[in-house]
């Protein structure tokens, strides 16, 4: 093996173990309930003026 491969092998092993642990942790815990996910969702507010007063003619 070359020097770079020898140096990077422990990091690659650590990355593979972290990926497997994260993936199986995600599968074990599952996705959050839809009710919990919908609490943080807020309806979009309509932006803009509520009347026609904003577009009055300008006299210079």
mmCIF file of N, CA and C in Angstrom:
data_model
loop_
_atom_site.group_PDB
_atom_site.id
_atom_site.type_symbol
_atom_site.label_atom_id
_atom_site.label_comp_id
_atom_site.label_asym_id
_atom_site.label_seq_id
_atom_site.Cartn_x
_atom_site.Cartn_y
_atom_site.Cartn_z
ATOM 1 N N UNK A 1 0.840 -1.178 0.000
ATOM 2 C CA UNK A 1 0.000 0.000 0.000
ATOM 3 C C UNK A 1 0.888 1.244 0.000
ATOM 4 N N UNK A 2 0.375 2.274 -0.644
ATOM 5 C CA UNK A 2 1.133 3.518 -0.655
ATOM 6 C C UNK A 2 0.964 4.236 0.680
ATOM 7 N N UNK A 3 1.765 5.241 0.875
ATOM 8 C CA UNK A 3 1.731 5.978 2.139
ATOM 9 C C UNK A 3 0.404 6.681 2.374
ATOM 10 N N UNK A 4 -0.180 7.235 1.307
ATOM 11 C CA UNK A 4 -1.458 7.949 1.450
ATOM 12 C C UNK A 4 -2.580 6.986 1.831
ATOM 13 N N UNK A 5 -2.609 5.812 1.199
ATOM 14 C CA UNK A 5 -3.652 4.844 1.509
ATOM 15 C C UNK A 5 -3.516 4.333 2.927
ATOM 16 N N UNK A 6 -2.300 4.146 3.377
ATOM 17 C CA UNK A 6 -2.070 3.695 4.754
ATOM 18 C C UNK A 6 -2.523 4.755 5.746
ATOM 19 N N UNK A 7 -2.302 6.011 5.397
ATOM 20 C CA UNK A 7 -2.677 7.105 6.282
ATOM 21 C C UNK A 7 -4.199 7.294 6.325
ATOM 22 N N UNK A 8 -4.857 7.130 5.179
ATOM 23 C CA UNK A 8 -6.291 7.406 5.096
ATOM 24 C C UNK A 8 -7.172 6.230 5.507
ATOM 25 N N UNK A 9 -6.622 5.045 5.627
ATOM 26 C CA UNK A 9 -7.431 3.872 5.932
ATOM 27 C C UNK A 9 -8.177 3.988 7.266
ATOM 28 N N UNK A 10 -7.559 4.450 8.371
ATOM 29 C CA UNK A 10 -8.338 4.575 9.621
ATOM 30 C C UNK A 10 -9.482 5.586 9.512
ATOM 31 N N UNK A 11 -9.268 6.658 8.738
ATOM 32 C CA UNK A 11 -10.331 7.651 8.575
ATOM 33 C C UNK A 11 -11.482 7.093 7.745
ATOM 34 N N UNK A 12 -11.170 6.317 6.738
ATOM 35 C CA UNK A 12 -12.209 5.685 5.923
ATOM 36 C C UNK A 12 -13.001 4.678 6.753
ATOM 37 N N UNK A 13 -12.330 3.937 7.588
ATOM 38 C CA UNK A 13 -13.011 2.985 8.467
ATOM 39 C C UNK A 13 -13.913 3.717 9.462
ATOM 40 N N UNK A 14 -13.427 4.794 10.029
ATOM 41 C CA UNK A 14 -14.226 5.598 10.965
ATOM 42 C C UNK A 14 -15.447 6.190 10.257
ATOM 43 N N UNK A 15 -15.263 6.670 9.030
ATOM 44 C CA UNK A 15 -16.384 7.237 8.272
ATOM 45 C C UNK A 15 -17.422 6.158 7.955
ATOM 46 N N UNK A 16 -16.967 4.958 7.612
ATOM 47 C CA UNK A 16 -17.899 3.874 7.310
ATOM 48 C C UNK A 16 -18.687 3.463 8.549
ATOM 49 N N UNK A 17 -18.020 3.390 9.694
ATOM 50 C CA UNK A 17 -18.704 3.027 10.940
ATOM 51 C C UNK A 17 -19.708 4.110 11.329
ATOM 52 N N UNK A 18 -19.327 5.385 11.165
ATOM 53 C CA UNK A 18 -20.240 6.480 11.497
ATOM 54 C C UNK A 18 -21.458 6.480 10.580
ATOM 55 N N UNK A 19 -21.241 6.172 9.304
ATOM 56 C CA UNK A 19 -22.367 6.119 8.381
ATOM 57 C C UNK A 19 -23.327 4.998 8.755
ATOM 58 N N UNK A 20 -22.795 3.829 9.030
ATOM 59 C CA UNK A 20 -23.648 2.685 9.377
ATOM 60 C C UNK A 20 -24.399 2.951 10.675
ATOM 61 N N UNK A 21 -23.718 3.541 11.661
ATOM 62 C CA UNK A 21 -24.376 3.846 12.932
ATOM 63 C C UNK A 21 -25.494 4.885 12.735
ATOM 64 N N UNK A 22 -25.232 5.895 11.938
ATOM 65 C CA UNK A 22 -26.247 6.911 11.676
ATOM 66 C C UNK A 22 -27.424 6.360 10.901
ATOM 67 N N UNK A 23 -27.147 5.530 9.920
ATOM 68 C CA UNK A 23 -28.216 4.962 9.105
ATOM 69 C C UNK A 23 -29.112 4.051 9.934
ATOM 70 N N UNK A 24 -28.511 3.165 10.716
ATOM 71 C CA UNK A 24 -29.325 2.279 11.536
ATOM 72 C C UNK A 24 -30.005 3.041 12.680
ATOM 73 N N UNK A 25 -29.392 4.094 13.168
ATOM 74 C CA UNK A 25 -30.055 4.934 14.161
ATOM 75 C C UNK A 25 -31.283 5.619 13.597
ATOM 76 N N UNK A 26 -31.174 6.066 12.351
ATOM 77 C CA UNK A 26 -32.331 6.682 11.687
ATOM 78 C C UNK A 26 -33.451 5.659 11.494
ATOM 79 N N UNK A 27 -33.078 4.462 11.089
ATOM 80 C CA UNK A 27 -34.092 3.421 10.917
ATOM 81 C C UNK A 27 -34.731 3.030 12.246
ATOM 82 N N UNK A 28 -33.944 3.001 13.309
ATOM 83 C CA UNK A 28 -34.471 2.602 14.612
ATOM 84 C C UNK A 28 -35.415 3.655 15.174
ATOM 85 N N UNK A 29 -35.071 4.914 15.031
ATOM 86 C CA UNK A 29 -35.901 5.979 15.611
ATOM 87 C C UNK A 29 -37.062 6.350 14.707
ATOM 88 N N UNK A 30 -36.909 6.160 13.431
ATOM 89 C CA UNK A 30 -37.982 6.443 12.495
ATOM 90 C C UNK A 30 -38.163 7.926 12.269
ATOM 91 N N UNK A 31 -39.132 8.226 11.464
ATOM 92 C CA UNK A 31 -39.431 9.615 11.154
ATOM 93 C C UNK A 31 -40.358 10.179 12.228
ATOM 94 N N UNK A 32 -40.306 11.492 12.461
ATOM 95 C CA UNK A 32 -41.196 12.079 13.469
ATOM 96 C C UNK A 32 -42.653 11.967 13.051
ATOM 97 N N UNK A 33 -43.523 11.989 14.025
ATOM 98 C CA UNK A 33 -44.958 11.921 13.741
ATOM 99 C C UNK A 33 -45.372 13.090 12.862
ATOM 100 N N UNK A 34 -46.397 12.858 12.079
ATOM 101 C CA UNK A 34 -46.861 13.939 11.205
ATOM 102 C C UNK A 34 -47.434 15.096 12.019
ATOM 103 N N UNK A 35 -48.035 14.804 13.155
ATOM 104 C CA UNK A 35 -48.597 15.868 13.987
ATOM 105 C C UNK A 35 -47.496 16.771 14.519
ATOM 106 N N UNK A 36 -46.393 16.201 14.905
ATOM 107 C CA UNK A 36 -45.278 17.001 15.407
ATOM 108 C C UNK A 36 -44.676 17.804 14.275
ATOM 109 N N UNK A 37 -44.585 17.226 13.103
ATOM 110 C CA UNK A 37 -44.011 17.923 11.962
ATOM 111 C C UNK A 37 -44.906 19.075 11.509
ATOM 112 N N UNK A 38 -46.229 18.947 11.676
ATOM 113 C CA UNK A 38 -47.132 19.992 11.215
ATOM 114 C C UNK A 38 -47.250 21.142 12.198
ATOM 115 N N UNK A 39 -46.778 20.977 13.406
ATOM 116 C CA UNK A 39 -46.833 22.070 14.373
ATOM 117 C C UNK A 39 -45.953 23.219 13.918
ATOM 118 N N UNK A 40 -44.786 22.903 13.381
ATOM 119 C CA UNK A 40 -43.852 23.948 12.988
ATOM 120 C C UNK A 40 -44.228 24.592 11.657
ATOM 121 N N UNK A 41 -45.129 23.988 10.902
ATOM 122 C CA UNK A 41 -45.535 24.548 9.615
ATOM 123 C C UNK A 41 -46.592 25.613 9.861
ATOM 124 N N UNK A 42 -46.329 26.806 9.349
ATOM 125 C CA UNK A 42 -47.281 27.898 9.504
ATOM 126 C C UNK A 42 -47.759 28.318 8.121
ATOM 127 N N UNK A 43 -49.005 28.717 8.025
ATOM 128 C CA UNK A 43 -49.500 29.143 6.717
ATOM 129 C C UNK A 43 -48.783 30.413 6.250
ATOM 130 N N UNK A 44 -48.633 30.521 4.959
ATOM 131 C CA UNK A 44 -47.972 31.698 4.398
ATOM 132 C C UNK A 44 -48.891 32.908 4.550
ATOM 133 N N UNK A 45 -48.329 33.982 5.022
ATOM 134 C CA UNK A 45 -49.101 35.206 5.193
ATOM 135 C C UNK A 45 -49.167 35.943 3.860
ATOM 136 N N UNK A 46 -50.325 36.483 3.569
ATOM 137 C CA UNK A 46 -50.473 37.253 2.335
ATOM 138 C C UNK A 46 -49.803 38.602 2.531
ATOM 139 N N UNK A 47 -48.843 38.904 1.687
ATOM 140 C CA UNK A 47 -48.155 40.179 1.819
ATOM 141 C C UNK A 47 -48.748 41.171 0.833
ATOM 142 N N UNK A 48 -48.758 42.408 1.228
ATOM 143 C CA UNK A 48 -49.285 43.447 0.369
ATOM 144 C C UNK A 48 -50.291 44.297 1.118
ATOM 145 N N UNK A 49 -50.667 45.382 0.522
ATOM 146 C CA UNK A 49 -51.615 46.288 1.179
ATOM 147 C C UNK A 49 -53.013 45.691 1.225
ATOM 148 N N UNK A 50 -53.748 46.094 2.247
ATOM 149 C CA UNK A 50 -55.097 45.583 2.417
ATOM 150 C C UNK A 50 -56.132 46.473 1.733
ATOM 151 N N UNK A 51 -55.725 47.646 1.279
ATOM 152 C CA UNK A 51 -56.675 48.539 0.618
ATOM 153 C C UNK A 51 -56.014 49.146 -0.616
ATOM 154 N N UNK A 52 -56.773 49.968 -1.306
ATOM 155 C CA UNK A 52 -56.241 50.634 -2.498
ATOM 156 C C UNK A 52 -55.582 51.971 -2.176
ATOM 157 N N UNK A 53 -55.456 52.338 -0.910
ATOM 158 C CA UNK A 53 -54.882 53.630 -0.537
ATOM 159 C C UNK A 53 -53.401 53.737 -0.852
ATOM 160 N N UNK A 54 -52.756 52.651 -1.092
ATOM 161 C CA UNK A 54 -51.322 52.693 -1.333
ATOM 162 C C UNK A 54 -50.988 53.228 -2.716
ATOM 163 N N UNK A 55 -51.940 53.237 -3.641
ATOM 164 C CA UNK A 55 -51.663 53.621 -5.022
ATOM 165 C C UNK A 55 -52.356 54.936 -5.381
ATOM 166 N N UNK A 56 -52.295 55.887 -4.486
ATOM 167 C CA UNK A 56 -52.915 57.182 -4.735
ATOM 168 C C UNK A 56 -52.089 57.974 -5.769
ATOM 169 N N UNK A 57 -52.699 58.806 -6.546
ATOM 170 C CA UNK A 57 -51.947 59.605 -7.520
ATOM 171 C C UNK A 57 -51.050 60.602 -6.795
ATOM 172 N N UNK A 58 -49.894 60.852 -7.369
ATOM 173 C CA UNK A 58 -48.927 61.773 -6.773
ATOM 174 C C UNK A 58 -48.962 63.084 -7.555
ATOM 175 N N UNK A 59 -49.078 64.175 -6.858
ATOM 176 C CA UNK A 59 -49.087 65.495 -7.484
ATOM 177 C C UNK A 59 -47.741 66.139 -7.187
ATOM 178 N N UNK A 60 -47.008 66.389 -8.261
ATOM 179 C CA UNK A 60 -45.683 66.991 -8.098
ATOM 180 C C UNK A 60 -45.767 68.467 -8.364
#
